[in-house]
Amino acid sequence: MSGCSSCGSASSCSSAGNPGGCPSQMMAEQDKKISDHLSHIRHKLFIMSGKGGVGKSSVAVNVACSLVSLGYKVGLLDVDIHGPSVPNLLGIKDNTLEINQDNLIIPATCKNGLEVISMDTLLGPNRDQAIVWRGPKKAGAIRQFISDVAWGNLDFLVIDSPPGTGDEHMTIFQSIPDAECVVVTTPQEISLADVRKCINFIELTKAKAVGLIENMSGLVCPHCGGKIDLFKHGGGEELAKKDNLTFLGAIPLDVQAVIAADNGVPVVEMEGESPAKDAFLAVTKNIVAECDKNAAASAK
């Protein structure tokens, strides 16, 4: 390649002169594509948790659908490569994805207009297939999810991450430096201990924090409407205050939400009222307010 002569690594690079391309140049080209695509997206919400089992994917799906109900154009990116659950939570059965004239993947579109990309939508009919990948391959897949998908103009791109603070999270922060983080926890101490590490990770990477959500905050009795503090209550709000994070709200355990998830329908789209539905809508409005506040601060 013509660029090889000016590259300081040309003498030791196994790809030097290879028409297939120089890895460094290919990476730079992909970085440009990512930057171009992200310029059409106002807010990139990165939904994180310190541990698994806190309902992070359910939060991501219901926040995304709540944003749609508020009139925003929204995309949902599931980067939990080993345990993608977003398509099941949304009732997406058809795994057929199409390519547009620019050779970009067209996201699956839900009936409410939400655009979705997940590893699960790329596996074809064999959704039970295990993904046995190391870090570099996972990072490459996530970068492709951003650079090779026709997201178009979005108000919000909601990103559902795996639990912890690993390769996927670093790839997102490196590829999307203006990602805004929403942390999900449950009230009990075992979850809060891991979330503290997640908050520390956000601080170390100098990422933007939108705030913290306390999920599974009490069980709402389907008979009397009373509340049982099954996993305690208020731990997330205390942690948010201690770490100077905005507390975005609490989502209760709700039988209607369980039924909705099993049926592939987000609880915020179910007919009638439910405590979880009301809570998700309130939390989403708080997220929008914080994102607008962050945008105003950045514009100064």
CSV table of C-alpha atoms in Angstrom, one decimal:
chain,number,residue,atom,x,y,z
A,1,MET,CA,0.0,0.0,0.0
A,2,SER,CA,1.2,3.5,-0.7
A,3,GLY,CA,0.9,4.5,3.0
A,4,CYS,CA,3.3,1.8,4.1
A,5,SER,CA,6.4,3.8,3.1
A,6,SER,CA,5.5,6.5,5.6
A,7,CYS,CA,4.6,4.1,8.5
A,8,GLY,CA,7.2,3.6,11.2
A,9,SER,CA,6.2,0.0,11.7
A,10,ALA,CA,6.4,-1.0,8.0
A,11,SER,CA,9.7,-2.9,8.4
A,12,SER,CA,8.2,-5.2,11.0
A,13,CYS,CA,4.6,-5.3,9.9
A,14,SER,CA,3.4,-8.6,8.4
A,15,SER,CA,0.8,-6.7,6.4
A,16,ALA,CA,3.2,-4.3,4.7
A,17,GLY,CA,2.4,-4.1,1.0
A,18,ASN,CA,-0.6,-6.3,1.5
A,19,PRO,CA,-3.6,-5.1,-0.6
A,20,GLY,CA,-5.9,-6.4,2.1
A,21,GLY,CA,-4.9,-3.4,4.1
A,22,CYS,CA,-2.8,-2.1,7.0
A,23,PRO,CA,-4.4,-2.8,10.4
A,24,SER,CA,-3.5,0.7,11.6
A,25,GLN,CA,-5.0,2.3,8.6
A,26,MET,CA,-8.1,0.1,8.7
A,27,MET,CA,-8.5,1.0,12.4
A,28,ALA,CA,-8.2,4.7,11.5
A,29,GLU,CA,-10.8,4.4,8.8
A,30,GLN,CA,-13.2,2.6,11.2
A,31,ASP,CA,-12.6,5.3,13.8
A,32,LYS,CA,-13.7,7.9,11.2
A,33,LYS,CA,-16.8,5.9,10.3
A,34,ILE,CA,-17.7,5.6,14.0
A,35,SER,CA,-17.2,9.4,14.5
A,36,ASP,CA,-19.4,10.1,11.5
A,37,HIS,CA,-22.2,7.8,12.6
A,38,LEU,CA,-22.1,9.1,16.2
A,39,SER,CA,-22.4,12.7,15.0
A,40,HIS,CA,-26.0,12.0,14.1
A,41,ILE,CA,-26.8,10.8,17.6
A,42,ARG,CA,-27.5,13.4,20.3
A,43,HIS,CA,-27.2,11.2,23.4
A,44,LYS,CA,-25.5,7.9,23.9
A,45,LEU,CA,-26.8,6.3,27.2
A,46,PHE,CA,-24.6,3.5,28.5
A,47,ILE,CA,-26.6,1.3,30.9
A,48,MET,CA,-24.1,-0.3,33.4
A,49,SER,CA,-24.1,-2.5,36.5
A,50,GLY,CA,-21.5,-3.8,38.8
A,51,LYS,CA,-22.9,-7.4,38.8
A,52,GLY,CA,-25.4,-9.5,37.0
A,53,GLY,CA,-29.0,-10.2,38.1
A,54,VAL,CA,-29.9,-6.6,38.8
A,55,GLY,CA,-32.3,-6.3,35.9
A,56,LYS,CA,-30.1,-4.1,33.8
A,57,SER,CA,-31.4,-5.3,30.4
A,58,SER,CA,-35.0,-4.9,31.5
A,59,VAL,CA,-34.1,-1.3,32.6
A,60,ALA,CA,-32.4,-0.6,29.2
A,61,VAL,CA,-35.4,-1.9,27.3
A,62,ASN,CA,-38.0,-0.1,29.3
A,63,VAL,CA,-36.1,3.2,29.3
A,64,ALA,CA,-35.6,2.9,25.5
A,65,CYS,CA,-39.4,2.3,25.0
A,66,SER,CA,-40.3,5.1,27.4
A,67,LEU,CA,-38.1,7.5,25.4
A,68,VAL,CA,-40.0,6.4,22.3
A,69,SER,CA,-43.3,7.0,24.0
A,70,LEU,CA,-42.1,10.5,24.9
A,71,GLY,CA,-41.6,11.3,21.2
A,72,TYR,CA,-37.9,10.7,20.8
A,73,LYS,CA,-36.2,8.7,18.0
A,74,VAL,CA,-34.3,5.9,19.8
A,75,GLY,CA,-31.9,3.0,19.0
A,76,LEU,CA,-31.0,0.2,21.3
A,77,LEU,CA,-27.6,-1.5,21.1
A,78,ASP,CA,-27.1,-4.7,23.1
A,79,VAL,CA,-23.3,-5.3,23.6
A,80,ASP,CA,-23.8,-8.1,26.1
A,81,ILE,CA,-22.2,-10.6,23.6
A,82,HIS,CA,-22.3,-13.7,25.8
A,83,GLY,CA,-25.8,-13.2,27.3
A,84,PRO,CA,-27.9,-11.0,24.9
A,85,SER,CA,-31.5,-10.8,26.2
A,86,VAL,CA,-32.8,-7.6,24.5
A,87,PRO,CA,-34.5,-9.4,21.5
A,88,ASN,CA,-36.4,-11.7,23.9
A,89,LEU,CA,-37.5,-8.8,26.1
A,90,LEU,CA,-38.8,-7.0,23.0
A,91,GLY,CA,-40.4,-10.1,21.4
A,92,ILE,CA,-38.2,-10.0,18.3
A,93,LYS,CA,-38.5,-13.3,16.6
A,94,ASP,CA,-37.2,-12.6,13.1
A,95,ASN,CA,-33.4,-12.7,13.0
A,96,THR,CA,-33.2,-11.6,9.3
A,97,LEU,CA,-31.2,-8.4,8.9
A,98,GLU,CA,-30.8,-6.5,5.7
A,99,ILE,CA,-28.0,-4.5,4.2
A,100,ASN,CA,-28.6,-1.1,2.6
A,101,GLN,CA,-27.0,0.4,-0.6
A,102,ASP,CA,-24.1,1.7,1.5
A,103,ASN,CA,-23.3,-1.8,2.7
A,104,LEU,CA,-24.5,-1.0,6.2
A,105,ILE,CA,-26.6,-3.2,8.5
A,106,ILE,CA,-30.2,-2.1,8.9
A,107,PRO,CA,-31.3,-2.5,12.5
A,108,ALA,CA,-34.4,-4.5,13.4
A,109,THR,CA,-37.3,-2.2,14.0
A,110,CYS,CA,-40.0,-2.8,16.6
A,111,LYS,CA,-43.6,-1.8,16.0
A,112,ASN,CA,-43.1,1.3,18.2
A,113,GLY,CA,-40.3,2.4,15.9
A,114,LEU,CA,-37.4,1.4,18.3
A,115,GLU,CA,-34.3,0.3,16.3
A,116,VAL,CA,-32.4,-2.6,17.7
A,117,ILE,CA,-29.1,-4.4,17.2
A,118,SER,CA,-28.0,-7.4,19.3
A,119,MET,CA,-25.6,-10.3,18.9
A,120,ASP,CA,-28.8,-12.4,19.2
A,121,THR,CA,-30.2,-10.9,16.0
A,122,LEU,CA,-27.0,-11.9,14.2
A,123,LEU,CA,-27.0,-15.6,15.2
A,124,GLY,CA,-29.6,-16.7,12.8
A,125,PRO,CA,-32.0,-19.5,13.8
A,126,ASN,CA,-29.5,-21.0,16.4
A,127,ARG,CA,-30.0,-18.6,19.3
A,128,ASP,CA,-28.7,-21.2,21.7
A,129,GLN,CA,-25.2,-21.1,20.2
A,130,ALA,CA,-22.5,-20.1,22.7
A,131,ILE,CA,-20.2,-17.2,21.8
A,132,VAL,CA,-16.7,-18.2,22.7
A,133,TRP,CA,-14.7,-15.1,22.0
A,134,ARG,CA,-11.7,-13.4,23.6
A,135,GLY,CA,-11.4,-9.7,24.3
A,136,PRO,CA,-10.0,-8.5,20.9
A,137,LYS,CA,-12.8,-10.2,18.9
A,138,LYS,CA,-15.5,-8.8,21.3
A,139,ALA,CA,-14.0,-5.4,20.9
A,140,GLY,CA,-14.0,-5.8,17.1
A,141,ALA,CA,-17.7,-6.8,17.1
A,142,ILE,CA,-18.7,-3.9,19.2
A,143,ARG,CA,-16.9,-1.4,17.0
A,144,GLN,CA,-18.7,-3.0,14.0
A,145,PHE,CA,-22.0,-2.6,15.8
A,146,ILE,CA,-21.3,1.1,15.8
A,147,SER,CA,-19.5,1.7,12.5
A,148,ASP,CA,-21.4,-0.7,10.2
A,149,VAL,CA,-25.0,-0.1,11.3
A,150,ALA,CA,-27.2,2.4,9.7
A,151,TRP,CA,-28.4,4.1,12.9
A,152,GLY,CA,-29.4,7.3,11.2
A,153,ASN,CA,-30.4,10.4,13.1
A,154,LEU,CA,-31.2,9.5,16.7
A,155,ASP,CA,-32.1,11.4,19.8
A,156,PHE,CA,-30.9,8.6,22.0
A,157,LEU,CA,-28.8,5.4,21.5
A,158,VAL,CA,-29.4,3.2,24.6
A,159,ILE,CA,-26.5,0.8,25.1
A,160,ASP,CA,-27.1,-2.3,27.2
A,161,SER,CA,-23.8,-3.7,28.5
A,162,PRO,CA,-22.7,-6.9,30.3
A,163,PRO,CA,-22.2,-6.7,34.0
A,164,GLY,CA,-18.8,-5.7,35.4
A,165,THR,CA,-16.1,-3.5,34.0
A,166,GLY,CA,-14.4,-5.5,31.3
A,167,ASP,CA,-13.4,-5.3,27.6
A,168,GLU,CA,-16.8,-4.4,26.4
A,169,HIS,CA,-17.0,-1.3,28.7
A,170,MET,CA,-13.5,-0.1,27.7
A,171,THR,CA,-14.3,-0.5,24.0
A,172,ILE,CA,-17.5,1.6,24.4
A,173,PHE,CA,-15.6,4.4,26.3
A,174,GLN,CA,-12.8,4.4,23.8
A,175,SER,CA,-15.2,4.4,20.8
A,176,ILE,CA,-17.8,6.7,22.3
A,177,PRO,CA,-16.0,9.2,24.5
A,178,ASP,CA,-19.1,11.2,25.1
A,179,ALA,CA,-21.1,8.2,26.4
A,180,GLU,CA,-23.3,9.1,29.4
A,181,CYS,CA,-23.5,6.4,32.0
A,182,VAL,CA,-26.6,5.2,33.9
A,183,VAL,CA,-25.8,2.8,36.7
A,184,VAL,CA,-28.3,0.2,37.9
A,185,THR,CA,-28.2,-1.5,41.3
A,186,THR,CA,-30.5,-3.3,43.7
A,187,PRO,CA,-30.8,-2.1,47.3
A,188,GLN,CA,-29.0,-5.0,49.1
A,189,GLU,CA,-25.4,-4.6,50.1
A,190,ILE,CA,-24.0,-7.4,47.9
A,191,SER,CA,-25.1,-5.4,44.8
A,192,LEU,CA,-24.0,-2.0,46.2
A,193,ALA,CA,-20.5,-3.3,46.9
A,194,ASP,CA,-20.1,-4.2,43.2
A,195,VAL,CA,-21.7,-1.0,42.0
A,196,ARG,CA,-19.2,1.1,44.0
A,197,LYS,CA,-16.5,-0.5,41.8
A,198,CYS,CA,-18.5,0.4,38.7
A,199,ILE,CA,-18.8,4.0,39.9
A,200,ASN,CA,-15.0,4.0,40.5
A,201,PHE,CA,-14.5,2.7,37.0
A,202,ILE,CA,-16.5,5.6,35.6
A,203,GLU,CA,-14.4,8.1,37.6
A,204,LEU,CA,-11.1,6.5,36.5
A,205,THR,CA,-12.2,6.7,32.8
A,206,LYS,CA,-13.5,10.2,33.3
A,207,ALA,CA,-16.8,9.2,31.7
A,208,LYS,CA,-20.0,11.3,32.1
A,209,ALA,CA,-22.4,10.0,34.7
A,210,VAL,CA,-26.2,10.6,34.3
A,211,GLY,CA,-27.1,9.0,37.6
A,212,LEU,CA,-28.1,5.8,39.4
A,213,ILE,CA,-31.3,3.7,39.4
A,214,GLU,CA,-32.4,1.5,42.2
A,215,ASN,CA,-34.1,-1.5,40.6
A,216,MET,CA,-36.1,-4.2,42.5
A,217,SER,CA,-36.9,-1.6,45.1
A,218,GLY,CA,-39.6,-3.4,47.1
A,219,LEU,CA,-42.2,-5.9,45.9
A,220,VAL,CA,-45.6,-4.6,45.2
A,221,CYS,CA,-48.3,-7.0,46.4
A,222,PRO,CA,-50.7,-7.7,43.5
A,223,HIS,CA,-53.6,-8.2,45.9
A,224,CYS,CA,-53.5,-5.2,48.3
A,225,GLY,CA,-51.0,-2.9,46.6
A,226,GLY,CA,-48.8,-2.9,49.7
A,227,LYS,CA,-45.0,-2.9,49.5
A,228,ILE,CA,-42.7,-5.6,50.8
A,229,ASP,CA,-39.0,-4.7,51.1
A,230,LEU,CA,-37.8,-8.0,49.7
A,231,PHE,CA,-34.3,-6.8,48.9
A,232,LYS,CA,-34.4,-3.9,51.4
A,233,HIS,CA,-35.0,-0.4,50.2
A,234,GLY,CA,-33.1,2.9,49.8
A,235,GLY,CA,-29.6,1.5,49.4
A,236,GLY,CA,-29.2,2.9,45.9
A,237,GLU,CA,-30.4,6.4,46.9
A,238,GLU,CA,-27.9,6.4,49.8
A,239,LEU,CA,-25.1,5.4,47.6
A,240,ALA,CA,-26.0,8.0,45.0
A,241,LYS,CA,-25.9,10.7,47.7
A,242,LYS,CA,-22.6,9.5,49.1
A,243,ASP,CA,-20.9,9.5,45.6
A,244,ASN,CA,-22.5,12.8,44.4
A,245,LEU,CA,-24.5,11.0,41.7
A,246,THR,CA,-28.0,12.0,40.7
A,247,PHE,CA,-30.6,9.5,42.0
A,248,LEU,CA,-32.8,8.9,39.0
A,249,GLY,CA,-35.5,6.9,40.9
A,250,ALA,CA,-36.5,3.5,42.2
A,251,ILE,CA,-38.2,0.7,40.2
A,252,PRO,CA,-40.3,-1.7,42.3
A,253,LEU,CA,-40.6,-5.4,41.7
A,254,ASP,CA,-44.0,-5.8,39.9
A,255,VAL,CA,-45.8,-9.0,38.9
A,256,GLN,CA,-46.9,-7.2,35.7
A,257,ALA,CA,-43.3,-6.6,34.7
A,258,VAL,CA,-42.5,-10.3,35.1
A,259,ILE,CA,-45.5,-11.3,32.9
A,260,ALA,CA,-44.5,-8.6,30.4
A,261,ALA,CA,-40.9,-9.8,30.1
A,262,ASP,CA,-42.1,-13.4,29.6
A,263,ASN,CA,-44.4,-12.3,26.8
A,264,GLY,CA,-41.8,-10.2,25.1
A,265,VAL,CA,-43.6,-6.9,25.8
A,266,PRO,CA,-41.9,-4.1,27.8
A,267,VAL,CA,-44.0,-3.3,30.9
A,268,VAL,CA,-44.2,0.3,29.8
A,269,GLU,CA,-46.2,-0.8,26.7
A,270,MET,CA,-48.7,-3.0,28.6
A,271,GLU,CA,-52.3,-1.8,28.8
A,272,GLY,CA,-53.4,-0.4,32.1
A,273,GLU,CA,-51.5,1.0,35.0
A,274,SER,CA,-48.8,-0.7,37.0
A,275,PRO,CA,-46.3,0.5,39.6
A,276,ALA,CA,-43.3,-0.5,37.5
A,277,LYS,CA,-44.7,1.3,34.4
A,278,ASP,CA,-45.2,4.5,36.3
A,279,ALA,CA,-41.7,4.3,37.8
A,280,PHE,CA,-40.0,3.7,34.5
A,281,LEU,CA,-41.7,6.7,32.9
A,282,ALA,CA,-40.7,8.9,35.9
A,283,VAL,CA,-37.1,7.6,35.8
A,284,THR,CA,-36.9,8.2,32.0
A,285,LYS,CA,-38.0,11.8,32.4
A,286,ASN,CA,-35.3,12.3,35.0
A,287,ILE,CA,-32.7,10.8,32.6
A,288,VAL,CA,-33.8,13.2,29.8
A,289,ALA,CA,-33.6,16.2,32.3
A,290,GLU,CA,-30.0,15.1,33.3
A,291,CYS,CA,-28.9,14.6,29.7
A,292,ASP,CA,-30.2,18.1,28.8
A,293,LYS,CA,-28.4,19.5,31.8
A,294,ASN,CA,-25.2,17.8,30.7
A,295,ALA,CA,-25.6,19.1,27.2
A,296,ALA,CA,-26.2,22.7,28.4
A,297,ALA,CA,-23.1,22.5,30.6
A,298,SER,CA,-20.9,21.2,27.7
A,299,ALA,CA,-22.1,24.0,25.5
A,300,LYS,CA,-20.8,26.6,27.8
